[in-house]
Amino acid sequence: MPASPAPSYHSDFPPPPSTPSYHVTTPPGNTPDLSPTSPMSNDPISSSDEAVDALITHDFEMALEEAEREQREMLRTPMPDGPQPGVKPGVGWVVNQILPDWKLPNVPDGNGTSTAAFVLIDMTDDDGPSVLGTQGKNCPTSCRPLRATRARFPQRPYTRKQRFLFAEDEKHSPLVDAALEELEDPTLTAKVIRHRLFISKMRRTARHMSHLRRKFLAYQEEAWITYELLANANAAFRITHMINSDIGGGFGSGARLSHRVRLEGMDILEDPWREEPTRREAFCEWCRREDHDTGFCHFLRKCQFCGQCGHVEDKCNIPHRNCHHGLTCKVPVDHPNLEKTRCPTRTRRPARLGVRFT
């Protein structure tokens, strides 16, 4: 049987070393397999591509081991810890040119005082802007509020024109910023920046609230449509008839309602004054009143009868606004203003050519 040709290897990579042969004494009938194998695998190499892949994998693993070894050596290198005066503490810290007279305790011994080397203005505090000062990295940090210097005499509230002076992204805003730089009063600059920051947050929150309110009104309209669909299916009558006719049996063996649950439910349904769902909130989160939940606040809802906001359906003065001739009236019979205006569904259409119906 002719010998198979030796596999050809890629020119950029040397062929894998062959496994040396040894003189092995084996029992008769047991012949050891001494075929060439890859140094990275126990499976025989069947093609040159597998050999190249094995070498590339081997080189990649060696590179990973070298990177891990360098990382371990770096961790073994001693790093300076403790206070480091004169070293920038981190991102956002700048050399102190705001409060040159701000004295901080010296570090690391703490004997005496010296001027804060680095400062950081903090605008996130609800009490007002503040400035953080330190001598360097890992040094003690002190906080000091930034308060604008008060006028000598009490001032009247600003007019609309004066409030417009502090508006952001206006044509006069660069003039205001340049004037603040010339005044060289960091406390006044911080107050103006804080004012603009809250105006920006107010606008973003208003846009978010408007988006949520549109979703709320869409959900309210869909819920009202489901009321109309249930009315078209005569669901209330069918459910009430089933409850009254099968109150003793508990609606078959599947429901298994207890006698107490059936009596409590019947007491609620037969109470003529019980018309509203159970309150789930102590007060409305929007208007802070205690007579309704947040989802039923008239400042949020839109009347489904007239399409206007500011009142609920039971308080609508023109409930027949969306009623049309030839269709069913959309106003329930218990509405307080049912007869206040004439419903188009109960009005006869006038004849043509001036002929009237009698």
mmCIF file of C-alpha atoms in Angstrom:
data_model
loop_
_atom_site.group_PDB
_atom_site.id
_atom_site.type_symbol
_atom_site.label_atom_id
_atom_site.label_comp_id
_atom_site.label_asym_id
_atom_site.label_seq_id
_atom_site.Cartn_x
_atom_site.Cartn_y
_atom_site.Cartn_z
ATOM 1 C CA MET A 1 0.000 0.000 0.000
ATOM 2 C CA PRO A 2 1.624 3.331 -1.043
ATOM 3 C CA ALA A 3 2.460 5.758 1.729
ATOM 4 C CA SER A 4 0.295 8.851 2.036
ATOM 5 C CA PRO A 5 1.993 12.161 1.162
ATOM 6 C CA ALA A 6 3.085 14.378 4.007
ATOM 7 C CA PRO A 7 0.644 17.224 4.759
ATOM 8 C CA SER A 8 1.610 20.659 3.419
ATOM 9 C CA TYR A 9 1.697 23.512 5.952
ATOM 10 C CA HIS A 10 1.224 27.237 5.598
ATOM 11 C CA SER A 11 4.380 29.100 4.652
ATOM 12 C CA ASP A 12 4.006 31.628 7.498
ATOM 13 C CA PHE A 13 3.920 29.019 10.219
ATOM 14 C CA PRO A 14 6.402 26.232 10.859
ATOM 15 C CA PRO A 15 5.050 22.717 10.801
ATOM 16 C CA PRO A 16 4.144 21.287 14.177
ATOM 17 C CA PRO A 17 6.804 19.151 15.728
ATOM 18 C CA SER A 18 6.365 15.463 15.246
ATOM 19 C CA THR A 19 6.047 13.176 18.209
ATOM 20 C CA PRO A 20 9.294 11.251 18.779
ATOM 21 C CA SER A 21 9.111 7.483 18.583
ATOM 22 C CA TYR A 22 10.154 5.285 21.446
ATOM 23 C CA HIS A 23 10.784 1.596 21.745
ATOM 24 C CA VAL A 24 7.772 0.305 23.593
ATOM 25 C CA THR A 25 7.336 -3.292 24.534
ATOM 26 C CA THR A 26 3.743 -4.336 24.175
ATOM 27 C CA PRO A 27 1.987 -7.604 24.531
ATOM 28 C CA PRO A 28 1.158 -9.463 21.330
ATOM 29 C CA GLY A 29 -1.914 -8.134 19.618
ATOM 30 C CA ASN A 30 -1.714 -4.643 21.210
ATOM 31 C CA THR A 31 -0.031 -2.188 18.853
ATOM 32 C CA PRO A 32 0.392 1.359 20.210
ATOM 33 C CA ASP A 33 -0.776 4.304 18.103
ATOM 34 C CA LEU A 34 2.247 6.558 17.467
ATOM 35 C CA SER A 35 0.701 8.788 14.787
ATOM 36 C CA PRO A 36 1.762 12.475 14.754
ATOM 37 C CA THR A 37 -0.444 14.651 16.975
ATOM 38 C CA SER A 38 -0.713 18.379 17.686
ATOM 39 C CA PRO A 39 1.034 19.652 20.815
ATOM 40 C CA MET A 40 -2.205 21.489 21.771
ATOM 41 C CA SER A 41 -4.595 18.584 21.186
ATOM 42 C CA ASN A 42 -4.748 14.813 21.518
ATOM 43 C CA ASP A 43 -6.631 14.423 18.226
ATOM 44 C CA PRO A 44 -4.642 13.559 15.077
ATOM 45 C CA ILE A 45 -4.047 16.442 12.662
ATOM 46 C CA SER A 46 -5.983 15.676 9.516
ATOM 47 C CA SER A 47 -5.238 18.764 7.403
ATOM 48 C CA SER A 48 -3.014 21.821 7.186
ATOM 49 C CA ASP A 49 -5.896 24.157 8.186
ATOM 50 C CA GLU A 50 -6.289 22.397 11.514
ATOM 51 C CA ALA A 51 -2.595 22.759 12.121
ATOM 52 C CA VAL A 52 -2.657 26.493 11.385
ATOM 53 C CA ASP A 53 -5.693 26.971 13.647
ATOM 54 C CA ALA A 54 -3.951 25.106 16.423
ATOM 55 C CA LEU A 55 -0.855 27.306 16.156
ATOM 56 C CA ILE A 56 -2.895 30.501 16.104
ATOM 57 C CA THR A 57 -4.833 29.369 19.172
ATOM 58 C CA HIS A 58 -1.578 28.522 20.886
ATOM 59 C CA ASP A 59 -0.129 31.996 20.141
ATOM 60 C CA PHE A 60 -3.322 33.703 21.395
ATOM 61 C CA GLU A 61 -3.248 31.769 24.656
ATOM 62 C CA MET A 62 0.407 32.697 25.109
ATOM 63 C CA ALA A 63 -0.454 36.380 24.596
ATOM 64 C CA LEU A 64 -3.199 36.156 27.203
ATOM 65 C CA GLU A 65 -0.857 34.545 29.685
ATOM 66 C CA GLU A 66 1.719 37.292 29.035
ATOM 67 C CA ALA A 67 -0.891 40.037 29.627
ATOM 68 C CA GLU A 68 -2.033 38.401 32.861
ATOM 69 C CA ARG A 69 1.567 38.110 34.008
ATOM 70 C CA GLU A 70 2.178 41.831 33.324
ATOM 71 C CA GLN A 71 -1.012 42.703 35.190
ATOM 72 C CA ARG A 72 0.129 40.719 38.211
ATOM 73 C CA GLU A 73 3.496 42.472 38.139
ATOM 74 C CA MET A 74 1.772 45.848 37.997
ATOM 75 C CA LEU A 75 -0.324 44.979 41.012
ATOM 76 C CA ARG A 76 2.772 43.991 42.924
ATOM 77 C CA THR A 77 4.287 47.454 42.278
ATOM 78 C CA PRO A 78 3.772 49.618 45.374
ATOM 79 C CA MET A 79 1.386 52.530 44.730
ATOM 80 C CA PRO A 80 1.438 55.672 46.877
ATOM 81 C CA ASP A 81 -1.463 55.756 49.303
ATOM 82 C CA GLY A 82 -2.599 58.236 51.910
ATOM 83 C CA PRO A 83 -2.765 62.029 51.438
ATOM 84 C CA GLN A 84 -1.087 63.381 48.307
ATOM 85 C CA PRO A 85 -1.036 67.205 48.538
ATOM 86 C CA GLY A 86 -0.745 68.997 45.230
ATOM 87 C CA VAL A 87 -2.137 66.078 43.207
ATOM 88 C CA LYS A 88 -5.441 66.674 41.362
ATOM 89 C CA PRO A 89 -8.128 64.644 43.187
ATOM 90 C CA GLY A 90 -10.087 63.639 40.090
ATOM 91 C CA VAL A 91 -12.436 64.741 37.338
ATOM 92 C CA GLY A 92 -14.166 68.076 37.901
ATOM 93 C CA TRP A 93 -11.622 69.458 40.349
ATOM 94 C CA VAL A 94 -9.875 72.668 39.298
ATOM 95 C CA VAL A 95 -7.169 74.842 40.766
ATOM 96 C CA ASN A 96 -8.641 77.194 43.349
ATOM 97 C CA GLN A 97 -9.282 80.581 41.773
ATOM 98 C CA ILE A 98 -12.743 81.011 43.264
ATOM 99 C CA LEU A 99 -12.079 81.418 46.997
ATOM 100 C CA PRO A 100 -8.436 82.427 47.428
ATOM 101 C CA ASP A 101 -9.010 83.195 51.106
ATOM 102 C CA TRP A 102 -10.423 79.747 51.946
ATOM 103 C CA LYS A 103 -8.146 78.223 54.557
ATOM 104 C CA LEU A 104 -8.019 74.471 55.102
ATOM 105 C CA PRO A 105 -6.021 72.370 57.599
ATOM 106 C CA ASN A 106 -2.613 71.332 56.387
ATOM 107 C CA VAL A 107 -1.999 67.698 55.491
ATOM 108 C CA PRO A 108 -0.826 65.173 56.430
ATOM 109 C CA ASP A 109 0.007 66.399 59.940
ATOM 110 C CA GLY A 110 -2.957 68.815 60.211
ATOM 111 C CA ASN A 111 -0.911 71.523 61.947
ATOM 112 C CA GLY A 112 -1.800 75.009 60.779
ATOM 113 C CA THR A 113 -3.880 76.052 57.793
ATOM 114 C CA SER A 114 -3.288 76.834 54.144
ATOM 115 C CA THR A 115 -5.343 77.879 51.132
ATOM 116 C CA ALA A 116 -7.430 75.179 49.417
ATOM 117 C CA ALA A 117 -5.468 74.007 46.391
ATOM 118 C CA PHE A 118 -8.366 72.418 44.471
ATOM 119 C CA VAL A 119 -12.086 73.173 44.447
ATOM 120 C CA LEU A 120 -15.175 71.540 42.971
ATOM 121 C CA ILE A 121 -18.540 73.306 42.565
ATOM 122 C CA ASP A 122 -21.468 71.063 43.514
ATOM 123 C CA MET A 123 -24.776 72.044 41.900
ATOM 124 C CA THR A 124 -26.720 68.953 42.985
ATOM 125 C CA ASP A 125 -27.470 70.065 46.535
ATOM 126 C CA ASP A 126 -31.103 71.091 46.987
ATOM 127 C CA ASP A 127 -30.148 73.694 49.581
ATOM 128 C CA GLY A 128 -28.101 75.627 47.050
ATOM 129 C CA PRO A 129 -24.779 75.491 45.225
ATOM 130 C CA SER A 130 -21.748 74.626 47.313
ATOM 131 C CA VAL A 131 -18.036 74.365 46.746
ATOM 132 C CA LEU A 132 -15.794 71.509 47.902
ATOM 133 C CA GLY A 133 -12.187 72.243 48.758
ATOM 134 C CA THR A 134 -9.175 70.036 49.367
ATOM 135 C CA GLN A 135 -5.387 70.124 49.313
ATOM 136 C CA GLY A 136 -4.980 67.171 46.970
ATOM 137 C CA LYS A 137 -5.774 63.552 46.328
ATOM 138 C CA ASN A 138 -6.933 61.522 49.346
ATOM 139 C CA CYS A 139 -6.801 64.668 51.481
ATOM 140 C CA PRO A 140 -9.635 65.815 53.770
ATOM 141 C CA THR A 141 -12.450 67.624 51.943
ATOM 142 C CA SER A 142 -14.412 70.586 53.283
ATOM 143 C CA CYS A 143 -17.746 71.928 52.033
ATOM 144 C CA ARG A 144 -18.759 75.552 51.932
ATOM 145 C CA PRO A 145 -22.046 76.984 50.571
ATOM 146 C CA LEU A 146 -21.931 79.507 47.752
ATOM 147 C CA ARG A 147 -24.233 82.371 48.689
ATOM 148 C CA ALA A 148 -24.550 85.538 46.701
ATOM 149 C CA THR A 149 -23.866 88.732 48.611
ATOM 150 C CA ARG A 150 -27.143 90.277 49.717
ATOM 151 C CA ALA A 151 -28.012 93.818 48.768
ATOM 152 C CA ARG A 152 -27.754 96.497 51.384
ATOM 153 C CA PHE A 153 -31.497 97.170 51.368
ATOM 154 C CA PRO A 154 -34.471 94.833 50.724
ATOM 155 C CA GLN A 155 -35.426 94.570 47.067
ATOM 156 C CA ARG A 156 -38.841 94.205 45.465
ATOM 157 C CA PRO A 157 -39.641 91.028 43.472
ATOM 158 C CA TYR A 158 -38.429 91.055 39.892
ATOM 159 C CA THR A 159 -40.702 92.094 37.059
ATOM 160 C CA ARG A 160 -41.172 89.983 33.949
ATOM 161 C CA LYS A 161 -38.527 92.028 32.118
ATOM 162 C CA GLN A 162 -36.046 91.514 34.934
ATOM 163 C CA ARG A 163 -36.773 87.769 35.032
ATOM 164 C CA PHE A 164 -36.218 87.623 31.294
ATOM 165 C CA LEU A 165 -32.655 88.844 31.876
ATOM 166 C CA PHE A 166 -31.631 85.438 33.282
ATOM 167 C CA ALA A 167 -33.158 83.382 30.466
ATOM 168 C CA GLU A 168 -30.883 80.859 28.773
ATOM 169 C CA ASP A 169 -30.141 80.447 25.053
ATOM 170 C CA GLU A 170 -31.325 83.944 24.178
ATOM 171 C CA LYS A 171 -29.571 86.566 22.086
ATOM 172 C CA HIS A 172 -28.700 88.551 25.183
ATOM 173 C CA SER A 173 -27.407 85.525 27.129
ATOM 174 C CA PRO A 174 -23.756 86.016 25.983
ATOM 175 C CA LEU A 175 -23.897 89.580 27.289
ATOM 176 C CA VAL A 176 -25.098 88.343 30.681
ATOM 177 C CA ASP A 177 -22.362 85.693 30.811
ATOM 178 C CA ALA A 178 -19.683 88.260 29.917
ATOM 179 C CA ALA A 179 -20.979 90.625 32.594
ATOM 180 C CA LEU A 180 -20.794 87.841 35.185
ATOM 181 C CA GLU A 181 -17.176 87.181 34.250
ATOM 182 C CA GLU A 182 -16.338 90.867 34.622
ATOM 183 C CA LEU A 183 -18.011 91.020 38.031
ATOM 184 C CA GLU A 184 -15.708 88.200 39.245
ATOM 185 C CA ASP A 185 -18.268 87.064 41.798
ATOM 186 C CA PRO A 186 -18.356 83.251 41.770
ATOM 187 C CA THR A 187 -21.276 83.132 44.199
ATOM 188 C CA LEU A 188 -23.460 85.256 41.895
ATOM 189 C CA THR A 189 -22.414 83.167 38.882
ATOM 190 C CA ALA A 190 -23.329 79.983 40.731
ATOM 191 C CA LYS A 191 -26.785 81.375 41.544
ATOM 192 C CA VAL A 192 -27.439 82.242 37.902
ATOM 193 C CA ILE A 193 -26.268 78.811 36.765
ATOM 194 C CA ARG A 194 -28.469 77.159 39.380
ATOM 195 C CA HIS A 195 -31.483 79.190 38.235
ATOM 196 C CA ARG A 196 -30.961 78.164 34.615
ATOM 197 C CA LEU A 197 -30.471 74.559 35.670
ATOM 198 C CA PHE A 198 -33.846 74.421 37.419
ATOM 199 C CA ILE A 199 -35.576 76.106 34.483
ATOM 200 C CA SER A 200 -34.121 73.441 32.190
ATOM 201 C CA LYS A 201 -35.250 70.654 34.542
ATOM 202 C CA MET A 202 -38.711 72.203 34.732
ATOM 203 C CA ARG A 203 -39.057 72.182 30.954
ATOM 204 C CA ARG A 204 -37.876 68.586 30.642
ATOM 205 C CA THR A 205 -40.260 67.502 33.375
ATOM 206 C CA ALA A 206 -43.139 69.360 31.711
ATOM 207 C CA ARG A 207 -42.491 67.564 28.424
ATOM 208 C CA HIS A 208 -42.393 64.252 30.228
ATOM 209 C CA MET A 209 -45.618 65.064 32.073
ATOM 210 C CA SER A 210 -47.350 66.028 28.836
ATOM 211 C CA HIS A 211 -46.360 62.692 27.319
ATOM 212 C CA LEU A 212 -47.691 60.836 30.364
ATOM 213 C CA ARG A 213 -50.903 62.848 30.332
ATOM 214 C CA ARG A 214 -51.552 61.947 26.702
ATOM 215 C CA LYS A 215 -51.139 58.299 27.633
ATOM 216 C CA PHE A 216 -53.455 58.785 30.626
ATOM 217 C CA LEU A 217 -56.164 60.365 28.481
ATOM 218 C CA ALA A 218 -55.833 57.577 25.916
ATOM 219 C CA TYR A 219 -56.301 54.963 28.635
ATOM 220 C CA GLN A 220 -59.289 56.869 30.010
ATOM 221 C CA GLU A 221 -60.919 56.985 26.581
ATOM 222 C CA GLU A 222 -60.342 53.269 26.046
ATOM 223 C CA ALA A 223 -61.867 52.506 29.451
ATOM 224 C CA TRP A 224 -64.934 54.588 28.555
ATOM 225 C CA ILE A 225 -65.281 52.767 25.250
ATOM 226 C CA THR A 226 -65.315 49.473 27.141
ATOM 227 C CA TYR A 227 -68.254 50.822 29.161
ATOM 228 C CA GLU A 228 -70.144 51.374 25.910
ATOM 229 C CA LEU A 229 -69.266 47.899 24.659
ATOM 230 C CA LEU A 230 -70.482 46.367 27.916
ATOM 231 C CA ALA A 231 -73.699 48.360 27.631
ATOM 232 C CA ASN A 232 -74.236 47.118 24.072
ATOM 233 C CA ALA A 233 -73.815 43.548 25.337
ATOM 234 C CA ASN A 234 -76.322 44.179 28.168
ATOM 235 C CA ALA A 235 -73.662 42.848 30.541
ATOM 236 C CA ALA A 236 -74.958 44.504 33.706
ATOM 237 C CA PHE A 237 -78.433 42.994 33.395
ATOM 238 C CA ARG A 238 -77.163 39.521 32.558
ATOM 239 C CA ILE A 239 -74.641 39.466 35.423
ATOM 240 C CA THR A 240 -77.141 40.861 37.942
ATOM 241 C CA HIS A 241 -79.798 38.364 36.857
ATOM 242 C CA MET A 242 -77.331 35.494 37.296
ATOM 243 C CA ILE A 243 -76.373 36.702 40.779
ATOM 244 C CA ASN A 244 -79.995 37.044 41.900
ATOM 245 C CA SER A 245 -81.116 33.716 40.467
ATOM 246 C CA ASP A 246 -78.206 31.596 41.756
ATOM 247 C CA ILE A 247 -77.300 33.274 45.029
ATOM 248 C CA GLY A 248 -77.916 30.157 47.082
ATOM 249 C CA GLY A 249 -75.925 27.787 44.907
ATOM 250 C CA GLY A 250 -72.762 29.842 44.572
ATOM 251 C CA PHE A 251 -72.769 29.581 40.720
ATOM 252 C CA GLY A 252 -72.208 25.856 40.611
ATOM 253 C CA SER A 253 -69.543 23.662 42.041
ATOM 254 C CA GLY A 254 -66.670 25.463 40.284
ATOM 255 C CA ALA A 255 -66.871 28.829 42.062
ATOM 256 C CA ARG A 256 -67.327 27.487 45.627
ATOM 257 C CA LEU A 257 -68.095 30.893 47.148
ATOM 258 C CA SER A 258 -68.567 30.886 50.889
ATOM 259 C CA HIS A 259 -71.808 32.049 52.448
ATOM 260 C CA ARG A 260 -70.091 35.061 54.023
ATOM 261 C CA VAL A 261 -68.622 36.218 50.683
ATOM 262 C CA ARG A 262 -72.036 35.962 48.996
ATOM 263 C CA LEU A 263 -73.786 37.949 51.721
ATOM 264 C CA GLU A 264 -71.153 40.685 51.775
ATOM 265 C CA GLY A 265 -71.309 41.026 48.003
ATOM 266 C CA MET A 266 -75.096 41.203 47.997
ATOM 267 C CA ASP A 267 -75.070 43.887 50.705
ATOM 268 C CA ILE A 268 -72.819 46.064 48.538
ATOM 269 C CA LEU A 269 -74.857 45.562 45.375
ATOM 270 C CA GLU A 270 -78.182 46.236 47.101
ATOM 271 C CA ASP A 271 -76.968 49.401 48.837
ATOM 272 C CA PRO A 272 -78.578 52.302 46.868
ATOM 273 C CA TRP A 273 -75.931 54.805 48.042
ATOM 274 C CA ARG A 274 -72.911 52.759 47.064
ATOM 275 C CA GLU A 275 -71.976 53.935 43.564
ATOM 276 C CA GLU A 276 -68.241 54.624 43.695
ATOM 277 C CA PRO A 277 -65.266 52.220 43.921
ATOM 278 C CA THR A 278 -63.429 51.823 47.189
ATOM 279 C CA ARG A 279 -60.832 54.501 47.865
ATOM 280 C CA ARG A 280 -57.272 53.215 47.548
ATOM 281 C CA GLU A 281 -55.415 56.403 48.440
ATOM 282 C CA ALA A 282 -55.604 58.690 51.454
ATOM 283 C CA PHE A 283 -55.593 61.769 49.219
ATOM 284 C CA CYS A 284 -55.089 62.750 45.604
ATOM 285 C CA GLU A 285 -51.424 63.016 44.681
ATOM 286 C CA TRP A 286 -52.188 65.777 42.176
ATOM 287 C CA CYS A 287 -54.532 68.248 43.888
ATOM 288 C CA ARG A 288 -54.020 66.944 47.462
ATOM 289 C CA ARG A 289 -57.758 66.686 48.101
ATOM 290 C CA GLU A 290 -59.107 63.821 50.181
ATOM 291 C CA ASP A 291 -62.399 63.106 48.410
ATOM 292 C CA HIS A 292 -61.037 61.159 45.415
ATOM 293 C CA ASP A 293 -58.087 59.106 44.199
ATOM 294 C CA THR A 294 -55.433 60.416 41.839
ATOM 295 C CA GLY A 295 -56.818 58.557 38.841
ATOM 296 C CA PHE A 296 -60.188 60.282 39.231
ATOM 297 C CA CYS A 297 -58.878 63.834 39.715
ATOM 298 C CA HIS A 298 -60.839 66.302 37.567
ATOM 299 C CA PHE A 299 -57.634 68.282 36.891
ATOM 300 C CA LEU A 300 -56.223 65.277 35.033
ATOM 301 C CA ARG A 301 -59.269 63.716 33.429
ATOM 302 C CA LYS A 302 -61.120 64.772 30.309
ATOM 303 C CA CYS A 303 -64.893 64.707 30.233
ATOM 304 C CA GLN A 304 -66.074 62.028 27.816
ATOM 305 C CA PHE A 305 -69.337 63.883 27.189
ATOM 306 C CA CYS A 306 -68.089 67.299 26.075
ATOM 307 C CA GLY A 307 -64.371 66.585 25.525
ATOM 308 C CA GLN A 308 -63.202 69.362 27.859
ATOM 309 C CA CYS A 309 -60.836 69.112 30.830
ATOM 310 C CA GLY A 310 -61.369 70.423 34.329
ATOM 311 C CA HIS A 311 -64.410 68.404 35.380
ATOM 312 C CA VAL A 312 -65.626 64.828 35.547
ATOM 313 C CA GLU A 313 -68.543 63.396 33.590
ATOM 314 C CA ASP A 314 -71.062 63.729 36.433
ATOM 315 C CA LYS A 315 -70.410 67.497 36.625
ATOM 316 C CA CYS A 316 -70.708 68.208 32.901
ATOM 317 C CA ASN A 317 -73.151 70.996 32.037
ATOM 318 C CA ILE A 318 -73.518 70.022 28.367
ATOM 319 C CA PRO A 319 -73.539 66.215 28.436
ATOM 320 C CA HIS A 320 -75.409 65.883 25.100
ATOM 321 C CA ARG A 321 -72.666 67.550 23.092
ATOM 322 C CA ASN A 322 -71.574 64.294 21.407
ATOM 323 C CA CYS A 323 -75.082 62.937 20.904
ATOM 324 C CA HIS A 324 -76.288 62.796 17.295
ATOM 325 C CA HIS A 325 -79.648 62.422 15.649
ATOM 326 C CA GLY A 326 -80.575 58.862 14.802
ATOM 327 C CA LEU A 327 -78.197 57.324 17.365
ATOM 328 C CA THR A 328 -78.599 56.271 20.962
ATOM 329 C CA CYS A 329 -78.154 58.933 23.630
ATOM 330 C CA LYS A 330 -74.705 58.732 25.251
ATOM 331 C CA VAL A 331 -75.776 60.169 28.612
ATOM 332 C CA PRO A 332 -76.958 57.813 31.395
ATOM 333 C CA VAL A 333 -80.375 58.366 32.914
ATOM 334 C CA ASP A 334 -78.965 59.247 36.359
ATOM 335 C CA HIS A 335 -76.891 62.187 35.122
ATOM 336 C CA PRO A 336 -77.739 65.373 37.085
ATOM 337 C CA ASN A 337 -77.915 67.504 33.920
ATOM 338 C CA LEU A 338 -79.728 65.019 31.712
ATOM 339 C CA GLU A 339 -82.688 67.332 31.098
ATOM 340 C CA LYS A 340 -80.773 70.584 31.265
ATOM 341 C CA THR A 341 -80.165 70.603 27.507
ATOM 342 C CA ARG A 342 -82.125 68.972 24.706
ATOM 343 C CA CYS A 343 -80.640 65.766 23.328
ATOM 344 C CA PRO A 344 -80.383 65.620 19.491
ATOM 345 C CA THR A 345 -81.473 61.982 19.546
ATOM 346 C CA ARG A 346 -84.903 63.039 20.820
ATOM 347 C CA THR A 347 -85.317 66.002 18.458
ATOM 348 C CA ARG A 348 -87.152 65.566 15.193
ATOM 349 C CA ARG A 349 -85.231 66.627 12.112
ATOM 350 C CA PRO A 350 -86.845 69.703 10.440
ATOM 351 C CA ALA A 351 -88.433 69.156 7.036
ATOM 352 C CA ARG A 352 -87.222 70.836 3.874
ATOM 353 C CA LEU A 353 -88.854 73.826 2.130
ATOM 354 C CA GLY A 354 -89.918 75.362 5.414
ATOM 355 C CA VAL A 355 -92.403 72.603 6.299
ATOM 356 C CA ARG A 356 -92.407 71.914 10.033
ATOM 357 C CA PHE A 357 -93.415 68.837 11.956
ATOM 358 C CA THR A 358 -96.278 69.348 14.374
#
